[in-house]
């Protein structure tokens, strides 16, 4: 998905696409990390 987004946006804005993909990846990792913390805290009360 990220590669498809990069190919589509490369012609329009070569600087914005990598930043947007980086933000998407970081936010996904952060969401997964926070979900894991909440899940582990919920299970070990």
mmCIF file as Biopython writes it, N, C-alpha, C and O atoms, coordinates in Angstrom:
data_model
#
loop_
_atom_site.group_PDB
_atom_site.id
_atom_site.type_symbol
_atom_site.label_atom_id
_atom_site.label_alt_id
_atom_site.label_comp_id
_atom_site.label_asym_id
_atom_site.label_entity_id
_atom_site.label_seq_id
_atom_site.pdbx_PDB_ins_code
_atom_site.Cartn_x
_atom_site.Cartn_y
_atom_site.Cartn_z
_atom_site.occupancy
_atom_site.B_iso_or_equiv
_atom_site.auth_seq_id
_atom_site.auth_asym_id
_atom_site.pdbx_PDB_model_num
ATOM 1   N N  . UNK A ? 1  ? 0.821  -1.189 0.000  1.0 0.0 1  A 1 
ATOM 2   C CA . UNK A ? 1  ? 0.000  0.000  0.000  1.0 0.0 1  A 1 
ATOM 3   C C  . UNK A ? 1  ? 0.867  1.256  0.000  1.0 0.0 1  A 1 
ATOM 4   O O  . UNK A ? 1  ? 0.589  2.207  -0.731 1.0 0.0 1  A 1 
ATOM 5   N N  . UNK A ? 2  ? 1.902  1.260  0.807  1.0 0.0 2  A 1 
ATOM 6   C CA . UNK A ? 2  ? 2.775  2.430  0.880  1.0 0.0 2  A 1 
ATOM 7   C C  . UNK A ? 2  ? 3.491  2.667  -0.444 1.0 0.0 2  A 1 
ATOM 8   O O  . UNK A ? 2  ? 3.658  3.808  -0.875 1.0 0.0 2  A 1 
ATOM 9   N N  . UNK A ? 3  ? 3.913  1.575  -1.084 1.0 0.0 3  A 1 
ATOM 10  C CA . UNK A ? 3  ? 4.610  1.732  -2.361 1.0 0.0 3  A 1 
ATOM 11  C C  . UNK A ? 3  ? 3.663  2.260  -3.427 1.0 0.0 3  A 1 
ATOM 12  O O  . UNK A ? 3  ? 4.063  3.065  -4.268 1.0 0.0 3  A 1 
ATOM 13  N N  . UNK A ? 4  ? 2.411  1.815  -3.400 1.0 0.0 4  A 1 
ATOM 14  C CA . UNK A ? 4  ? 1.432  2.304  -4.366 1.0 0.0 4  A 1 
ATOM 15  C C  . UNK A ? 4  ? 1.182  3.787  -4.159 1.0 0.0 4  A 1 
ATOM 16  O O  . UNK A ? 4  ? 1.079  4.544  -5.125 1.0 0.0 4  A 1 
ATOM 17  N N  . UNK A ? 5  ? 1.084  4.203  -2.908 1.0 0.0 5  A 1 
ATOM 18  C CA . UNK A ? 5  ? 0.888  5.615  -2.596 1.0 0.0 5  A 1 
ATOM 19  C C  . UNK A ? 5  ? 2.086  6.435  -3.052 1.0 0.0 5  A 1 
ATOM 20  O O  . UNK A ? 5  ? 1.923  7.545  -3.557 1.0 0.0 5  A 1 
ATOM 21  N N  . UNK A ? 6  ? 3.284  5.896  -2.878 1.0 0.0 6  A 1 
ATOM 22  C CA . UNK A ? 6  ? 4.486  6.607  -3.277 1.0 0.0 6  A 1 
ATOM 23  C C  . UNK A ? 6  ? 4.547  6.767  -4.787 1.0 0.0 6  A 1 
ATOM 24  O O  . UNK A ? 6  ? 4.928  7.826  -5.285 1.0 0.0 6  A 1 
ATOM 25  N N  . UNK A ? 7  ? 4.174  5.723  -5.522 1.0 0.0 7  A 1 
ATOM 26  C CA . UNK A ? 7  ? 4.190  5.799  -6.983 1.0 0.0 7  A 1 
ATOM 27  C C  . UNK A ? 7  ? 3.181  6.828  -7.470 1.0 0.0 7  A 1 
ATOM 28  O O  . UNK A ? 7  ? 3.460  7.579  -8.405 1.0 0.0 7  A 1 
ATOM 29  N N  . UNK A ? 8  ? 2.033  6.865  -6.855 1.0 0.0 8  A 1 
ATOM 30  C CA . UNK A ? 8  ? 0.994  7.806  -7.287 1.0 0.0 8  A 1 
ATOM 31  C C  . UNK A ? 8  ? 1.374  9.249  -6.991 1.0 0.0 8  A 1 
ATOM 32  O O  . UNK A ? 8  ? 1.069  10.144 -7.780 1.0 0.0 8  A 1 
ATOM 33  N N  . UNK A ? 9  ? 2.035  9.484  -5.868 1.0 0.0 9  A 1 
ATOM 34  C CA . UNK A ? 9  ? 2.324  10.860 -5.461 1.0 0.0 9  A 1 
ATOM 35  C C  . UNK A ? 9  ? 3.691  11.351 -5.927 1.0 0.0 9  A 1 
ATOM 36  O O  . UNK A ? 9  ? 4.020  12.523 -5.745 1.0 0.0 9  A 1 
ATOM 37  N N  . UNK A ? 10 ? 4.478  10.484 -6.516 1.0 0.0 10 A 1 
ATOM 38  C CA . UNK A ? 10 ? 5.842  10.868 -6.886 1.0 0.0 10 A 1 
ATOM 39  C C  . UNK A ? 10 ? 5.844  12.009 -7.898 1.0 0.0 10 A 1 
ATOM 40  O O  . UNK A ? 10 ? 6.661  12.926 -7.804 1.0 0.0 10 A 1 
ATOM 41  N N  . UNK A ? 11 ? 4.935  11.954 -8.862 1.0 0.0 11 A 1 
ATOM 42  C CA . UNK A ? 11 ? 4.925  12.980 -9.903 1.0 0.0 11 A 1 
ATOM 43  C C  . UNK A ? 11 ? 4.397  14.307 -9.371 1.0 0.0 11 A 1 
ATOM 44  O O  . UNK A ? 11 ? 4.875  15.369 -9.768 1.0 0.0 11 A 1 
ATOM 45  N N  . UNK A ? 12 ? 3.417  14.253 -8.477 1.0 0.0 12 A 1 
ATOM 46  C CA . UNK A ? 12 ? 2.802  15.484 -7.994 1.0 0.0 12 A 1 
ATOM 47  C C  . UNK A ? 12 ? 3.697  16.218 -6.998 1.0 0.0 12 A 1 
ATOM 48  O O  . UNK A ? 12 ? 3.965  17.410 -7.151 1.0 0.0 12 A 1 
ATOM 49  N N  . UNK A ? 13 ? 4.147  15.502 -5.991 1.0 0.0 13 A 1 
ATOM 50  C CA . UNK A ? 13 ? 4.939  16.148 -4.942 1.0 0.0 13 A 1 
ATOM 51  C C  . UNK A ? 13 ? 6.003  15.183 -4.437 1.0 0.0 13 A 1 
ATOM 52  O O  . UNK A ? 13 ? 5.742  14.395 -3.528 1.0 0.0 13 A 1 
ATOM 53  N N  . UNK A ? 14 ? 7.186  15.237 -5.009 1.0 0.0 14 A 1 
ATOM 54  C CA . UNK A ? 14 ? 8.237  14.285 -4.637 1.0 0.0 14 A 1 
ATOM 55  C C  . UNK A ? 14 ? 8.731  14.440 -3.200 1.0 0.0 14 A 1 
ATOM 56  O O  . UNK A ? 14 ? 9.303  13.504 -2.642 1.0 0.0 14 A 1 
ATOM 57  N N  . UNK A ? 15 ? 8.521  15.589 -2.606 1.0 0.0 15 A 1 
ATOM 58  C CA . UNK A ? 15 ? 8.976  15.773 -1.224 1.0 0.0 15 A 1 
ATOM 59  C C  . UNK A ? 15 ? 7.914  15.371 -0.216 1.0 0.0 15 A 1 
ATOM 60  O O  . UNK A ? 15 ? 8.237  14.920 0.883  1.0 0.0 15 A 1 
ATOM 61  N N  . UNK A ? 16 ? 6.650  15.531 -0.580 1.0 0.0 16 A 1 
ATOM 62  C CA . UNK A ? 16 ? 5.571  15.275 0.372  1.0 0.0 16 A 1 
ATOM 63  C C  . UNK A ? 16 ? 5.315  13.785 0.558  1.0 0.0 16 A 1 
ATOM 64  O O  . UNK A ? 16 ? 5.005  13.350 1.667  1.0 0.0 16 A 1 
ATOM 65  N N  . UNK A ? 17 ? 5.437  13.004 -0.495 1.0 0.0 17 A 1 
ATOM 66  C CA . UNK A ? 17 ? 5.086  11.580 -0.427 1.0 0.0 17 A 1 
ATOM 67  C C  . UNK A ? 17 ? 5.889  10.807 0.627  1.0 0.0 17 A 1 
ATOM 68  O O  . UNK A ? 17 ? 5.281  10.107 1.437  1.0 0.0 17 A 1 
ATOM 69  N N  . UNK A ? 18 ? 7.221  10.898 0.657  1.0 0.0 18 A 1 
ATOM 70  C CA . UNK A ? 18 ? 7.962  10.163 1.696  1.0 0.0 18 A 1 
ATOM 71  C C  . UNK A ? 18 ? 7.605  10.615 3.107  1.0 0.0 18 A 1 
ATOM 72  O O  . UNK A ? 18 ? 7.564  9.800  4.028  1.0 0.0 18 A 1 
ATOM 73  N N  . UNK A ? 19 ? 7.349  11.893 3.279  1.0 0.0 19 A 1 
ATOM 74  C CA . UNK A ? 19 ? 6.970  12.388 4.602  1.0 0.0 19 A 1 
ATOM 75  C C  . UNK A ? 19 ? 5.613  11.828 5.011  1.0 0.0 19 A 1 
ATOM 76  O O  . UNK A ? 19 ? 5.417  11.427 6.159  1.0 0.0 19 A 1 
ATOM 77  N N  . UNK A ? 20 ? 4.677  11.804 4.062  1.0 0.0 20 A 1 
ATOM 78  C CA . UNK A ? 20 ? 3.351  11.283 4.357  1.0 0.0 20 A 1 
ATOM 79  C C  . UNK A ? 20 ? 3.415  9.806  4.708  1.0 0.0 20 A 1 
ATOM 80  O O  . UNK A ? 20 ? 2.747  9.357  5.639  1.0 0.0 20 A 1 
ATOM 81  N N  . UNK A ? 21 ? 4.211  9.056  3.973  1.0 0.0 21 A 1 
ATOM 82  C CA . UNK A ? 21 ? 4.372  7.628  4.249  1.0 0.0 21 A 1 
ATOM 83  C C  . UNK A ? 21 ? 5.033  7.421  5.609  1.0 0.0 21 A 1 
ATOM 84  O O  . UNK A ? 21 ? 4.651  6.519  6.355  1.0 0.0 21 A 1 
ATOM 85  N N  . UNK A ? 22 ? 6.020  8.250  5.933  1.0 0.0 22 A 1 
ATOM 86  C CA . UNK A ? 22 ? 6.675  8.148  7.236  1.0 0.0 22 A 1 
ATOM 87  C C  . UNK A ? 22 ? 5.681  8.407  8.360  1.0 0.0 22 A 1 
ATOM 88  O O  . UNK A ? 22 ? 5.676  7.702  9.369  1.0 0.0 22 A 1 
ATOM 89  N N  . UNK A ? 23 ? 4.844  9.417  8.183  1.0 0.0 23 A 1 
ATOM 90  C CA . UNK A ? 23 ? 3.830  9.724  9.197  1.0 0.0 23 A 1 
ATOM 91  C C  . UNK A ? 23 ? 2.855  8.564  9.347  1.0 0.0 23 A 1 
ATOM 92  O O  . UNK A ? 23 ? 2.463  8.220  10.462 1.0 0.0 23 A 1 
ATOM 93  N N  . UNK A ? 24 ? 2.459  7.958  8.222  1.0 0.0 24 A 1 
ATOM 94  C CA . UNK A ? 24 ? 1.542  6.819  8.270  1.0 0.0 24 A 1 
ATOM 95  C C  . UNK A ? 24 ? 2.162  5.649  9.029  1.0 0.0 24 A 1 
ATOM 96  O O  . UNK A ? 24 ? 1.507  5.030  9.868  1.0 0.0 24 A 1 
ATOM 97  N N  . UNK A ? 25 ? 3.421  5.349  8.734  1.0 0.0 25 A 1 
ATOM 98  C CA . UNK A ? 25 ? 4.090  4.215  9.375  1.0 0.0 25 A 1 
ATOM 99  C C  . UNK A ? 25 ? 4.281  4.473  10.870 1.0 0.0 25 A 1 
ATOM 100 O O  . UNK A ? 25 ? 4.030  3.593  11.692 1.0 0.0 25 A 1 
ATOM 101 N N  . UNK A ? 26 ? 4.725  5.678  11.216 1.0 0.0 26 A 1 
ATOM 102 C CA . UNK A ? 26 ? 4.953  6.007  12.625 1.0 0.0 26 A 1 
ATOM 103 C C  . UNK A ? 26 ? 3.641  5.965  13.407 1.0 0.0 26 A 1 
ATOM 104 O O  . UNK A ? 26 ? 3.599  5.448  14.523 1.0 0.0 26 A 1 
ATOM 105 N N  . UNK A ? 27 ? 2.571  6.510  12.821 1.0 0.0 27 A 1 
ATOM 106 C CA . UNK A ? 27 ? 1.293  6.500  13.529 1.0 0.0 27 A 1 
ATOM 107 C C  . UNK A ? 27 ? 0.760  5.083  13.693 1.0 0.0 27 A 1 
ATOM 108 O O  . UNK A ? 27 ? 0.163  4.761  14.720 1.0 0.0 27 A 1 
ATOM 109 N N  . UNK A ? 28 ? 0.970  4.235  12.690 1.0 0.0 28 A 1 
ATOM 110 C CA . UNK A ? 28 ? 0.527  2.840  12.797 1.0 0.0 28 A 1 
ATOM 111 C C  . UNK A ? 28 ? 1.305  2.110  13.889 1.0 0.0 28 A 1 
ATOM 112 O O  . UNK A ? 28 ? 0.723  1.363  14.675 1.0 0.0 28 A 1 
ATOM 113 N N  . UNK A ? 29 ? 2.609  2.325  13.938 1.0 0.0 29 A 1 
ATOM 114 C CA . UNK A ? 29 ? 3.430  1.681  14.974 1.0 0.0 29 A 1 
ATOM 115 C C  . UNK A ? 29 ? 3.058  2.197  16.362 1.0 0.0 29 A 1 
ATOM 116 O O  . UNK A ? 29 ? 2.988  1.426  17.319 1.0 0.0 29 A 1 
ATOM 117 N N  . UNK A ? 30 ? 2.823  3.491  16.463 1.0 0.0 30 A 1 
ATOM 118 C CA . UNK A ? 30 ? 2.452  4.071  17.751 1.0 0.0 30 A 1 
ATOM 119 C C  . UNK A ? 30 ? 1.104  3.530  18.214 1.0 0.0 30 A 1 
ATOM 120 O O  . UNK A ? 30 ? 0.931  3.211  19.390 1.0 0.0 30 A 1 
ATOM 121 N N  . UNK A ? 31 ? 0.147  3.426  17.289 1.0 0.0 31 A 1 
ATOM 122 C CA . UNK A ? 31 ? -1.166 2.886  17.643 1.0 0.0 31 A 1 
ATOM 123 C C  . UNK A ? 31 ? -1.055 1.439  18.101 1.0 0.0 31 A 1 
ATOM 124 O O  . UNK A ? 31 ? -1.691 1.048  19.080 1.0 0.0 31 A 1 
ATOM 125 N N  . UNK A ? 32 ? -0.255 0.645  17.403 1.0 0.0 32 A 1 
ATOM 126 C CA . UNK A ? 32 ? -0.071 -0.756 17.790 1.0 0.0 32 A 1 
ATOM 127 C C  . UNK A ? 32 ? 0.608  -0.852 19.155 1.0 0.0 32 A 1 
ATOM 128 O O  . UNK A ? 32 ? 0.249  -1.702 19.970 1.0 0.0 32 A 1 
ATOM 129 N N  . UNK A ? 33 ? 1.580  0.012  19.402 1.0 0.0 33 A 1 
ATOM 130 C CA . UNK A ? 33 ? 2.290  0.015  20.682 1.0 0.0 33 A 1 
ATOM 131 C C  . UNK A ? 33 ? 1.354  0.385  21.830 1.0 0.0 33 A 1 
ATOM 132 O O  . UNK A ? 33 ? 1.349  -0.266 22.875 1.0 0.0 33 A 1 
ATOM 133 N N  . UNK A ? 34 ? 0.565  1.437  21.625 1.0 0.0 34 A 1 
ATOM 134 C CA . UNK A ? 34 ? -0.363 1.864  22.667 1.0 0.0 34 A 1 
ATOM 135 C C  . UNK A ? 34 ? -1.450 0.825  22.891 1.0 0.0 34 A 1 
ATOM 136 O O  . UNK A ? 34 ? -1.880 0.610  24.024 1.0 0.0 34 A 1 
ATOM 137 N N  . UNK A ? 35 ? -1.894 0.181  21.823 1.0 0.0 35 A 1 
ATOM 138 C CA . UNK A ? 35 ? -2.895 -0.876 21.960 1.0 0.0 35 A 1 
ATOM 139 C C  . UNK A ? 35 ? -2.334 -2.043 22.759 1.0 0.0 35 A 1 
ATOM 140 O O  . UNK A ? 35 ? -3.025 -2.625 23.595 1.0 0.0 35 A 1 
ATOM 141 N N  . UNK A ? 36 ? -1.082 -2.379 22.496 1.0 0.0 36 A 1 
ATOM 142 C CA . UNK A ? 36 ? -0.449 -3.488 23.213 1.0 0.0 36 A 1 
ATOM 143 C C  . UNK A ? 36 ? -0.292 -3.155 24.696 1.0 0.0 36 A 1 
ATOM 144 O O  . UNK A ? 36 ? -0.491 -4.019 25.550 1.0 0.0 36 A 1 
ATOM 145 N N  . UNK A ? 37 ? 0.060  -1.915 25.003 1.0 0.0 37 A 1 
ATOM 146 C CA . UNK A ? 37 ? 0.180  -1.505 26.409 1.0 0.0 37 A 1 
ATOM 147 C C  . UNK A ? 37 ? -1.178 -1.586 27.094 1.0 0.0 37 A 1 
ATOM 148 O O  . UNK A ? 37 ? -1.282 -2.104 28.206 1.0 0.0 37 A 1 
ATOM 149 N N  . UNK A ? 38 ? -2.208 -1.084 26.445 1.0 0.0 38 A 1 
ATOM 150 C CA . UNK A ? 38 ? -3.547 -1.137 27.022 1.0 0.0 38 A 1 
ATOM 151 C C  . UNK A ? 38 ? -4.027 -2.562 27.189 1.0 0.0 38 A 1 
ATOM 152 O O  . UNK A ? 38 ? -4.673 -2.894 28.183 1.0 0.0 38 A 1 
ATOM 153 N N  . UNK A ? 39 ? -3.715 -3.400 26.227 1.0 0.0 39 A 1 
ATOM 154 C CA . UNK A ? 39 ? -4.141 -4.799 26.286 1.0 0.0 39 A 1 
ATOM 155 C C  . UNK A ? 39 ? -3.430 -5.532 27.418 1.0 0.0 39 A 1 
ATOM 156 O O  . UNK A ? 39 ? -4.050 -6.301 28.152 1.0 0.0 39 A 1 
ATOM 157 N N  . UNK A ? 40 ? -2.129 -5.293 27.559 1.0 0.0 40 A 1 
ATOM 158 C CA . UNK A ? 40 ? -1.372 -5.979 28.610 1.0 0.0 40 A 1 
ATOM 159 C C  . UNK A ? 40 ? -1.771 -5.459 29.993 1.0 0.0 40 A 1 
ATOM 160 O O  . UNK A ? 40 ? -1.811 -6.229 30.952 1.0 0.0 40 A 1 
ATOM 161 N N  . UNK A ? 41 ? -2.064 -4.175 30.103 1.0 0.0 41 A 1 
ATOM 162 C CA . UNK A ? 41 ? -2.504 -3.634 31.387 1.0 0.0 41 A 1 
ATOM 163 C C  . UNK A ? 41 ? -3.889 -4.149 31.755 1.0 0.0 41 A 1 
ATOM 164 O O  . UNK A ? 41 ? -4.175 -4.386 32.929 1.0 0.0 41 A 1 
ATOM 165 N N  . UNK A ? 42 ? -4.735 -4.321 30.772 1.0 0.0 42 A 1 
ATOM 166 C CA . UNK A ? 42 ? -6.085 -4.828 31.011 1.0 0.0 42 A 1 
ATOM 167 C C  . UNK A ? 42 ? -6.039 -6.277 31.486 1.0 0.0 42 A 1 
ATOM 168 O O  . UNK A ? 42 ? -6.833 -6.683 32.335 1.0 0.0 42 A 1 
ATOM 169 N N  . UNK A ? 43 ? -5.115 -7.049 30.942 1.0 0.0 43 A 1 
ATOM 170 C CA . UNK A ? 43 ? -5.055 -8.466 31.263 1.0 0.0 43 A 1 
ATOM 171 C C  . UNK A ? 43 ? -4.380 -8.762 32.587 1.0 0.0 43 A 1 
ATOM 172 O O  . UNK A ? 43 ? -4.597 -9.832 33.156 1.0 0.0 43 A 1 
ATOM 173 N N  . UNK A ? 44 ? -3.565 -7.843 33.095 1.0 0.0 44 A 1 
ATOM 174 C CA . UNK A ? 44 ? -2.786 -8.115 34.307 1.0 0.0 44 A 1 
ATOM 175 C C  . UNK A ? 44 ? -3.185 -7.202 35.452 1.0 0.0 44 A 1 
ATOM 176 O O  . UNK A ? 44 ? -2.331 -6.708 36.189 1.0 0.0 44 A 1 
ATOM 177 N N  . UNK A ? 45 ? -4.475 -6.979 35.601 1.0 0.0 45 A 1 
ATOM 178 C CA . UNK A ? 45 ? -4.936 -6.090 36.680 1.0 0.0 45 A 1 
ATOM 179 C C  . UNK A ? 45 ? -4.850 -6.802 38.010 1.0 0.0 45 A 1 
ATOM 180 O O  . UNK A ? 45 ? -5.191 -6.226 39.042 1.0 0.0 45 A 1 
#
